[in-house]
Short mmCIF file of C-alpha atoms in Angstrom, two decimals:
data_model
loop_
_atom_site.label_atom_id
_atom_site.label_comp_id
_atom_site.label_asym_id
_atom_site.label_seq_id
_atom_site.Cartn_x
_atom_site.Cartn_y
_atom_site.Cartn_z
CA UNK A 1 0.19 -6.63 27.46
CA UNK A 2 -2.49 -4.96 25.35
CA UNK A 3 -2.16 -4.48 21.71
CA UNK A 4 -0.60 -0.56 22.18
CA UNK A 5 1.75 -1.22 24.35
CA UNK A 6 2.78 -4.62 22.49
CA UNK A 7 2.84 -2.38 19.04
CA UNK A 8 5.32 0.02 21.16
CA UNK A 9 7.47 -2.57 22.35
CA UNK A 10 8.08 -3.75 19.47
CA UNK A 11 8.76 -0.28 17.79
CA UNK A 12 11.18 0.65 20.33
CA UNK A 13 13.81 3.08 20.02
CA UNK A 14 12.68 4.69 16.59
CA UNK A 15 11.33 8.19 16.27
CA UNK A 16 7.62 7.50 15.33
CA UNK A 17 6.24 10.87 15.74
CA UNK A 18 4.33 13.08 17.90
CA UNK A 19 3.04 10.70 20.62
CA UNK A 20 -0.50 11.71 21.11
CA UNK A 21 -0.80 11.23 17.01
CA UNK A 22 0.43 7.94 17.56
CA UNK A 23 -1.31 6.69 20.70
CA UNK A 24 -4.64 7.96 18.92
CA UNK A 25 -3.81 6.44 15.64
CA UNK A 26 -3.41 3.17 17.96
CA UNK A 27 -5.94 3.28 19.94
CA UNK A 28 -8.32 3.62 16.90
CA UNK A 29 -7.05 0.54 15.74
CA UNK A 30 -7.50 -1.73 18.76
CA UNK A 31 -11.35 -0.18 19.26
CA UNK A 32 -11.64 -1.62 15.60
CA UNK A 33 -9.72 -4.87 16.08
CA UNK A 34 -12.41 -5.12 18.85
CA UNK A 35 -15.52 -4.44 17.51
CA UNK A 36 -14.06 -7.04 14.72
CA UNK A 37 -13.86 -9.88 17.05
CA UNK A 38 -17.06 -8.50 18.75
CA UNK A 39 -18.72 -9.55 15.25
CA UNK A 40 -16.99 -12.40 14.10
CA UNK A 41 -16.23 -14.31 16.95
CA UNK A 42 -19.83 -15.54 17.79
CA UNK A 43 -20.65 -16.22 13.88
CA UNK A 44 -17.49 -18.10 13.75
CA UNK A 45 -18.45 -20.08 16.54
CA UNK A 46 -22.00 -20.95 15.10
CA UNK A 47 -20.86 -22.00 11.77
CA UNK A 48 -17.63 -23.35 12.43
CA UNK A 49 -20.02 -26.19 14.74
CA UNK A 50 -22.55 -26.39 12.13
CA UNK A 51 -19.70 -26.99 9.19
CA UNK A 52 -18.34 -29.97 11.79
CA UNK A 53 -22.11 -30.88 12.52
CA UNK A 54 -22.78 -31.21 8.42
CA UNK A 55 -19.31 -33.52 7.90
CA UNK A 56 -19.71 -35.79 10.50
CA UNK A 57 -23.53 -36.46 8.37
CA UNK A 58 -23.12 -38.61 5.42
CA UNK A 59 -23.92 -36.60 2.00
CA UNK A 60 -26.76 -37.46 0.89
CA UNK A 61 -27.22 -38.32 -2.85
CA UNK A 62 -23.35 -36.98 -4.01
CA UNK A 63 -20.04 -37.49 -2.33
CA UNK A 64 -19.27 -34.14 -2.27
CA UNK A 65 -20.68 -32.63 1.24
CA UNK A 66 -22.83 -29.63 -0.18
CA UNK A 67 -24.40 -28.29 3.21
CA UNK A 68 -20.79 -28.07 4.47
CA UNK A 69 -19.69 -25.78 1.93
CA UNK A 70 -22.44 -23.49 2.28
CA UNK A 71 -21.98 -22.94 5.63
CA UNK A 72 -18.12 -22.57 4.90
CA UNK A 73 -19.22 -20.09 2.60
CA UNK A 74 -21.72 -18.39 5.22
CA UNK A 75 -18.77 -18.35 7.45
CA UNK A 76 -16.73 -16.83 4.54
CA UNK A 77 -19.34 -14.34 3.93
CA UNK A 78 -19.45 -12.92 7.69
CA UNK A 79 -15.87 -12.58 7.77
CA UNK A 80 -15.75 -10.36 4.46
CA UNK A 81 -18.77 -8.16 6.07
CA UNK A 82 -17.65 -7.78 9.17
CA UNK A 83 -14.00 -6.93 7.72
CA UNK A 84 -15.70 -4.37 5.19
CA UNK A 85 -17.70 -2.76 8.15
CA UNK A 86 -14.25 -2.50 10.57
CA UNK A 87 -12.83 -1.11 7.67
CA UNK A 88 -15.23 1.56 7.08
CA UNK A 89 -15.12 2.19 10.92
CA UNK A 90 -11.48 2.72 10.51
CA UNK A 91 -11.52 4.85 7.57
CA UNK A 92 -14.14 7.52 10.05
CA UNK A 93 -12.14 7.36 12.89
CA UNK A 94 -8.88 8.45 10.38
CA UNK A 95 -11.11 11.43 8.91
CA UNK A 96 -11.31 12.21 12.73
CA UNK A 97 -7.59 12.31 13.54
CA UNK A 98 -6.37 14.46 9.88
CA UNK A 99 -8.93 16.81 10.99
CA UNK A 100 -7.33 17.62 14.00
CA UNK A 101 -3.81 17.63 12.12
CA UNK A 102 -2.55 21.46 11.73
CA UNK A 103 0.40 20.55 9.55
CA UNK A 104 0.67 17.70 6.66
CA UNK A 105 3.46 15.82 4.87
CA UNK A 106 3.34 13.40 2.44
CA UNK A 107 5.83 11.09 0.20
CA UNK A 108 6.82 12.52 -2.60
CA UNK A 109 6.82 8.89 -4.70
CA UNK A 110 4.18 6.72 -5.27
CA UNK A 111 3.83 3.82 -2.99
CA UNK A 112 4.36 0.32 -4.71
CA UNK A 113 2.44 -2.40 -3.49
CA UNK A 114 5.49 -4.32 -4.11
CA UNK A 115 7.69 -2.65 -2.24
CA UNK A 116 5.08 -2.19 1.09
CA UNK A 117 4.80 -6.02 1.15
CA UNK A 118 8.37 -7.11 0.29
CA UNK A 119 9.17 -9.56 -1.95
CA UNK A 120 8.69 -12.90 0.19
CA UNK A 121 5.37 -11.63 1.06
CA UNK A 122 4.95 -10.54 -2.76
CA UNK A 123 5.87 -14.24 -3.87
CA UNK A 124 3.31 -15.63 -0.87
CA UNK A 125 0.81 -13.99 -2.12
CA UNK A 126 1.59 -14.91 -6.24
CA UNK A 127 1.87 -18.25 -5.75
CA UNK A 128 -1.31 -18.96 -2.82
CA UNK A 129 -3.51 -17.04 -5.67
CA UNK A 130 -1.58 -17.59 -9.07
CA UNK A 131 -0.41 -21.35 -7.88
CA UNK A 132 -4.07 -21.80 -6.65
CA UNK A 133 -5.65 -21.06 -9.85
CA UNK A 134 -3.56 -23.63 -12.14
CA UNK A 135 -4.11 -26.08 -9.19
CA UNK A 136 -7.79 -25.50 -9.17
CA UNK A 137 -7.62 -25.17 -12.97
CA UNK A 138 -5.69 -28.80 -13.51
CA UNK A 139 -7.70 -30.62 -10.94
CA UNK A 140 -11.22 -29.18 -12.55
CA UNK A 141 -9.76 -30.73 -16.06
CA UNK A 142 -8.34 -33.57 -14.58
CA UNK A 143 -11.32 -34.68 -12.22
CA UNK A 144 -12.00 -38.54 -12.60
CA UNK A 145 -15.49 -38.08 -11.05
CA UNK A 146 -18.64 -35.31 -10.83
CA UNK A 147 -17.84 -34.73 -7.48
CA UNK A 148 -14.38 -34.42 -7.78
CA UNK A 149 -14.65 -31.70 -10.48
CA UNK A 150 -17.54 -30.07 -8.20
CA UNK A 151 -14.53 -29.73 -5.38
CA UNK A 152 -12.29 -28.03 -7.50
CA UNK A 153 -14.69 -25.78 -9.43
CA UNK A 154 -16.06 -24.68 -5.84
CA UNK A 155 -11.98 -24.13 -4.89
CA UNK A 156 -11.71 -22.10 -7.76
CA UNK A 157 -14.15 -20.08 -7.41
CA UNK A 158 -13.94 -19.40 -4.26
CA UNK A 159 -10.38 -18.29 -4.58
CA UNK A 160 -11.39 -15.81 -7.30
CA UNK A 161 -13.53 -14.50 -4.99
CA UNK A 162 -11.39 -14.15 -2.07
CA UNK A 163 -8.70 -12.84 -4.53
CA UNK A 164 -10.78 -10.25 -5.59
CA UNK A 165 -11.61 -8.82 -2.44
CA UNK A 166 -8.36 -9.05 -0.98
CA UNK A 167 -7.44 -7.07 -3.85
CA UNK A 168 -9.96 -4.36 -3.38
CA UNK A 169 -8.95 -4.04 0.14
CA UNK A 170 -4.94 -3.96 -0.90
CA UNK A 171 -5.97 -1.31 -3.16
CA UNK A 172 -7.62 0.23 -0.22
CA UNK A 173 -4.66 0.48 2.41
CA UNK A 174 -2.25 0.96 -0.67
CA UNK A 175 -4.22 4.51 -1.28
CA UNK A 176 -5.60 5.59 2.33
CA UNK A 177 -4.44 9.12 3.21
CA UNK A 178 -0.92 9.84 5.03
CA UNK A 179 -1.82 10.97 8.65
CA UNK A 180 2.14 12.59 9.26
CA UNK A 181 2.97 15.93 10.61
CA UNK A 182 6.37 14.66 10.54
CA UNK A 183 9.25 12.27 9.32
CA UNK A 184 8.73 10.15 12.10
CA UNK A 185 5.19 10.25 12.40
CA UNK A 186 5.05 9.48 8.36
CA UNK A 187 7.52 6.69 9.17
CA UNK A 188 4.94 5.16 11.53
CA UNK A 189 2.20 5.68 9.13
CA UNK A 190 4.70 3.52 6.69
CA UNK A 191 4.90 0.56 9.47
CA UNK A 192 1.31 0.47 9.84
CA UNK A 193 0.25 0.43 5.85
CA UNK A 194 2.69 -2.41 6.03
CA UNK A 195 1.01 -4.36 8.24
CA UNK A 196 -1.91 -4.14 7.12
CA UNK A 197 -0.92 -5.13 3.83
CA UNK A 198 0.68 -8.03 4.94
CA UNK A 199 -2.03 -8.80 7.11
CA UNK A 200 -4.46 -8.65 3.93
CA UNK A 201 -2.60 -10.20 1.68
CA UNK A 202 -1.46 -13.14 4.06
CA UNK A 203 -2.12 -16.22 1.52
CA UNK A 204 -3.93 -17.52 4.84
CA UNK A 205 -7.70 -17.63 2.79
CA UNK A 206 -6.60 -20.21 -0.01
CA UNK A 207 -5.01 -22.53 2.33
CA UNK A 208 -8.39 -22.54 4.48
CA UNK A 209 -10.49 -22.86 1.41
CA UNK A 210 -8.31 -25.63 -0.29
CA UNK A 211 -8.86 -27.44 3.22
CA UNK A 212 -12.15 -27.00 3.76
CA UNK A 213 -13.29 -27.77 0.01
CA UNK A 214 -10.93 -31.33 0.78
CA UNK A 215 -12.79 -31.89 4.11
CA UNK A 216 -16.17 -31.62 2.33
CA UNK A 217 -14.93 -33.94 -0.75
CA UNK A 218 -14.62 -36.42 2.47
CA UNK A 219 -12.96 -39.09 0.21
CA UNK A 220 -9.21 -39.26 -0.92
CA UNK A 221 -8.86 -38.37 -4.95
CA UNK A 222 -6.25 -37.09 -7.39
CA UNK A 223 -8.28 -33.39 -6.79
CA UNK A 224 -7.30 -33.87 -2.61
CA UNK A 225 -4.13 -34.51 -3.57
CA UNK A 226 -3.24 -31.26 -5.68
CA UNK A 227 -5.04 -29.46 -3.17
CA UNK A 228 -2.53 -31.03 -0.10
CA UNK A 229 0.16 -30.04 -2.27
CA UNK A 230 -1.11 -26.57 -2.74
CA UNK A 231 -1.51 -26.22 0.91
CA UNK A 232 2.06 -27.71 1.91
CA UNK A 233 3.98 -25.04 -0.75
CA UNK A 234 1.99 -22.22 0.26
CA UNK A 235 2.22 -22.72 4.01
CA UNK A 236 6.20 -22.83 3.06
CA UNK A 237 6.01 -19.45 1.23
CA UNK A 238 4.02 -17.79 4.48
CA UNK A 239 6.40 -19.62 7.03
CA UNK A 240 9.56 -17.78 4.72
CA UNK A 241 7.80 -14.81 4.15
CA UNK A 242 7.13 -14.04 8.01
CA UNK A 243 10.79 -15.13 8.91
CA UNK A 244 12.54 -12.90 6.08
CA UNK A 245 10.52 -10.21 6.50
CA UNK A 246 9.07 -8.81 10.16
CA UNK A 247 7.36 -6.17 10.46
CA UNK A 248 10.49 -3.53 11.41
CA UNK A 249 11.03 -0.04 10.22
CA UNK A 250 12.96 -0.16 7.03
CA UNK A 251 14.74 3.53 8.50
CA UNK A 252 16.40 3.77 11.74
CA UNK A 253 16.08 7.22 12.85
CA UNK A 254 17.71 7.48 16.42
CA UNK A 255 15.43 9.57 18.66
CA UNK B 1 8.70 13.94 1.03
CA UNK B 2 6.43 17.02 0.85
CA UNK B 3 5.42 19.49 3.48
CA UNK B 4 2.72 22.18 3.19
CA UNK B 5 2.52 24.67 5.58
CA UNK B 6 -0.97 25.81 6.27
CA UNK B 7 0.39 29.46 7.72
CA UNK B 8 2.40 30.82 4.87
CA UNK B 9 1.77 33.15 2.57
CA UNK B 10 3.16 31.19 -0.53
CA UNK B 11 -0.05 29.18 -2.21
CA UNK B 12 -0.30 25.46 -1.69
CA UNK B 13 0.15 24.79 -5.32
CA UNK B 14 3.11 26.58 -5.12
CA UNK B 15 4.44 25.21 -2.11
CA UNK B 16 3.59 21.59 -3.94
CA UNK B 17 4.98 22.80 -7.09
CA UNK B 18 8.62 24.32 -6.11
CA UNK B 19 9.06 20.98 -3.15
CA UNK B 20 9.00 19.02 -6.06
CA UNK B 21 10.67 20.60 -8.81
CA UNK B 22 13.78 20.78 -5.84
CA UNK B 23 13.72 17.21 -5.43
CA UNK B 24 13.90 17.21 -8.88
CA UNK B 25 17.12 19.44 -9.44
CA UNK B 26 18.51 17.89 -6.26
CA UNK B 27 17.79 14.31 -8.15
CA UNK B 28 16.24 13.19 -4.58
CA UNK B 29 13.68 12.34 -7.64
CA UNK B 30 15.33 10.53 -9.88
CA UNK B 31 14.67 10.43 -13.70
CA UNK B 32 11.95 7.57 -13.77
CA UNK B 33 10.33 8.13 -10.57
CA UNK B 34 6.83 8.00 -10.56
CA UNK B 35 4.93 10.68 -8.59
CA UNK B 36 2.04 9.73 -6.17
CA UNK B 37 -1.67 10.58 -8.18
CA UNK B 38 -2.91 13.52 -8.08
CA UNK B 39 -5.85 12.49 -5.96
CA UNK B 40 -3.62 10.68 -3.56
CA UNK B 41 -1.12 13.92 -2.96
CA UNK B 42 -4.04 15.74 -2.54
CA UNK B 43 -5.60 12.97 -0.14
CA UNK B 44 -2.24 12.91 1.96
CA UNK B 45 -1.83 16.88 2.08
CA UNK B 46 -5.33 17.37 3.17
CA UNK B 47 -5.58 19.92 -0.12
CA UNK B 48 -7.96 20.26 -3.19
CA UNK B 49 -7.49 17.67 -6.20
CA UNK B 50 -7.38 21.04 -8.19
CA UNK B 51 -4.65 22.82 -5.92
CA UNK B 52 -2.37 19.82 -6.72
CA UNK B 53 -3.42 19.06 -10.25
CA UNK B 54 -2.54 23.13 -10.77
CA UNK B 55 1.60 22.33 -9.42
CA UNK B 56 1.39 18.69 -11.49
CA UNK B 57 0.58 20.95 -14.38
CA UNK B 58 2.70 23.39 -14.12
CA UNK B 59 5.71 21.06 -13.35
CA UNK B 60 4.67 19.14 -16.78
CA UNK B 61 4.60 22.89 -18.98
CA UNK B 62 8.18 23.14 -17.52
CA UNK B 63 9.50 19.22 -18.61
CA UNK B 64 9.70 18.32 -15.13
CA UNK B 65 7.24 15.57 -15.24
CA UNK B 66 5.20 13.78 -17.95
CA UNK B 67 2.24 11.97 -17.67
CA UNK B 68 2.05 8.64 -19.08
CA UNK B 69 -1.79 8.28 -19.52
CA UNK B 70 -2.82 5.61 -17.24
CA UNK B 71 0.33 4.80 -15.76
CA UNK B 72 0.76 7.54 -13.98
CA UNK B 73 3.22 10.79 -13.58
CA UNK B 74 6.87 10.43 -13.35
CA UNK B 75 9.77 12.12 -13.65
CA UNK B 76 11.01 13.14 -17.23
CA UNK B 77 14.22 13.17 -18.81
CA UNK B 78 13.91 16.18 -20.46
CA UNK B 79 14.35 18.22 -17.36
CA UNK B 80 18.09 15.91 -16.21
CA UNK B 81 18.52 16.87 -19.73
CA UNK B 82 18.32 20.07 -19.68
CA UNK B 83 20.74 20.40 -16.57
CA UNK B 84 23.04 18.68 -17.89
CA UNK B 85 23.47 20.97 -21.35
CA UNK B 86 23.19 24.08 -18.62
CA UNK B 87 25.92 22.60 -16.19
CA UNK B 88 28.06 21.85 -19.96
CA UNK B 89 27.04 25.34 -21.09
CA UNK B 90 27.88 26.92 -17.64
CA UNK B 91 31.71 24.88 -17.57
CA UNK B 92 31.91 26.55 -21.15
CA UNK B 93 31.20 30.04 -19.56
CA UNK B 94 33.67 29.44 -16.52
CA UNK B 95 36.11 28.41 -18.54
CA UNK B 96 35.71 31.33 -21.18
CA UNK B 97 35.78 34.09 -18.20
CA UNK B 98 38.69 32.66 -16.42
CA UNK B 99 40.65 32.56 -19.93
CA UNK B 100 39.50 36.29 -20.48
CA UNK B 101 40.81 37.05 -16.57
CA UNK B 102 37.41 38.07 -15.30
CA UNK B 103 36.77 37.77 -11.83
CA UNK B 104 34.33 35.20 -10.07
CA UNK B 105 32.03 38.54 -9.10
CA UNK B 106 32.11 40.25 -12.30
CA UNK B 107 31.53 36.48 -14.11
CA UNK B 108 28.54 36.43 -11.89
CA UNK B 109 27.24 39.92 -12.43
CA UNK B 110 27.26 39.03 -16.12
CA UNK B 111 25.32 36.11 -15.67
CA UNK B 112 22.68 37.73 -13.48
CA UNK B 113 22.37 40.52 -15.84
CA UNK B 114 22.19 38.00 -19.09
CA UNK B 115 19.38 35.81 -16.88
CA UNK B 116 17.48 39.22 -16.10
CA UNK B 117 17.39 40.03 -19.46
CA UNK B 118 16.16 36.72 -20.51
CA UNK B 119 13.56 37.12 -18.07
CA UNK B 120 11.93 39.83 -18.82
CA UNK B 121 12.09 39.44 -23.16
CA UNK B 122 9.20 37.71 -24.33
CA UNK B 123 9.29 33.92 -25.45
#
């Protein structure tokens, strides 16, 4: 079953619309989800080998595997191009379909980030970034040894950087034109901002960085152990967050 | 939620401006609500940032809505406010014209004539 007909499935049974708005609005987004694996699925591939490559090598004058956490941040680095580029891919293809749109509706209250993500996700997200910070923050303070304190300054900033961008991109959904002609069809558009919200603000980043940064520390410490902790509490939030709140319309409008 | 329909003969401001000020009366916007940005209405209508900052304007000169610098637009008090003393002041009336033995119609005509006069005498 292909990612339209999956999306309609699951969608069932609500009015979403004009059809062909839909179906385009749809297909759109499976040409970009795509092109996006098009472009990160071979760079993945390279560096996620190299990254195993550089571990398995004894570091050479520190403890702290430095080669391995460039390439994680190479890795990193692809995935926030290749997400910027789909993104700007997207936004064309949506200046396609409103141009095409004869009529236009739009909500007459602002949307709250808040409210699009729910507030599981909300939490999720709070304490993977907020959590991560005074994790990163204590262990940097903390840190017995150099390269212990080199683990967690790397955690932290990478996590300000990922939290940045994720931001930037919430900010980005949060404020992308309605494409609606109708109730229904704005009702959609509501189910897909959601997603995509959820799917950018999935605290899924910080638990990879807080494992990767503890991979290339290669040795057990007090900084590891924060960071397991950090991982464990978070992946408890996400786990809650995706079983309180699916992606369902929040309006049942019988067709 | 707002509709503008491309084929009328009624502006877009306008058709902006009088959705929302009847969401307002209706309180489907309640006191406190804050109103999507100006650029973002605009954005979702497919209209000009001026055609919508024109209604946002002319819904604040009317108490509507205030903006709160940075934070945004939102729904003000001062127009629930204002019902309410007109829905007090219009009990007051109804009350008055049935103690007097007016009819409903010749209540009304008075009231129609009174808000025609105000109207068209200068503020």
């Amino acid at each position: 079953m292909g990612y339209i007909d999956a999306w309609l499935a699951r969608h069932q049974g609500f009015d979403l619309g004009p059809r062909e708005l839909l179906l385009a609005r749809l297909s759109l987004r499976q040409r970009v989800r795509r092109l996006q694996l098009k472009i990160t699925l071979p760079a993945t591939i390279i560096l996620a080998a190299l990254y195993v490559v550089f571990l398995c090598m004894p570091p050479a004058s520190s403890e702290t595997n430095l080669p391995a956490l460039g390439v994680y941040f190479a890795l990193a680095m692809v995935l926030t191009i290749a997400t910027w580029f789909t993104a700007h891919c997207h936004r064309t293809g949506e200046r396609h379909i409103a141009r095409d749109l004869t009529a236009r509706i739009a909500r007459s209250e602002a949307v709250r980030l808040r409210t699009m993500l729910g507030p599981w996700t909300s939490t999720a997200v709070a304490v993977s970034y907020g959590g991560g910070l005074v994790v990163g923050g204590v262990a940097a303070v903390m840190a017995s040894s150099q390269p212990d304190r080199i683990t967690a300054v790397v955690f932290l900033i990478g996590l300000v950087v990922l939290g940045g961008m994720t931001a930037l991109a919430l900010k980005h959904v949060l404020h992308r034109p309605a494409l609606a002609v109708d109730p229904g069809s704005l009702l959609a558009d509501d189910l897909l901002r959601t997603e995509d919200a959820r799917g950018l603000a999935a605290p899924l980043l910080p638990m990879l960085l807080a494992g990767s940064v503890m991979l290339a520390g290669q040795h057990r410490s007090g900084t590891s152990t924060l960071l397991d902790g950090f991982v464990i509490v978070c992946s408890i939030f996400v786990a809650v967050a995706a079983l309180k709140e699916p992606n369902q319309p929040r309006v049942v409008v019988p067709r | 939620m707002i509709r503008i329909d491309s084929t009328s003969a009624v502006p877009p401001y306008e058709q902006v401006r009088s959705q929302l000020a009847a969401q307002i009366a209706d309180r489907v916007l309640a006191v406190g609500t804050r109103l999507p940005t100006v650029r973002q209405l605009a954005a979702d209508l497919g209209l000009a940032v001026n055609t919508v900052a024109r209604a946002y304007r002319e819904l604040e000169e009317a108490r509507m809505v205030e903006t709160r610098g940075r934070a945004g637009t939102f729904v003000s008090a001062a127009g629930e406010r204002s019902r309410i003393r007109a829905e007090q002041a219009a009990r007051q009336y109804a009350s008055t014209a049935v103690g007097l033995g007016l009819t409903a119609s010749e209540a009304l005509e008075i009231v129609r004539a009174a808000l025609a006069n105000a109207a068209g005498s200068p503020t």
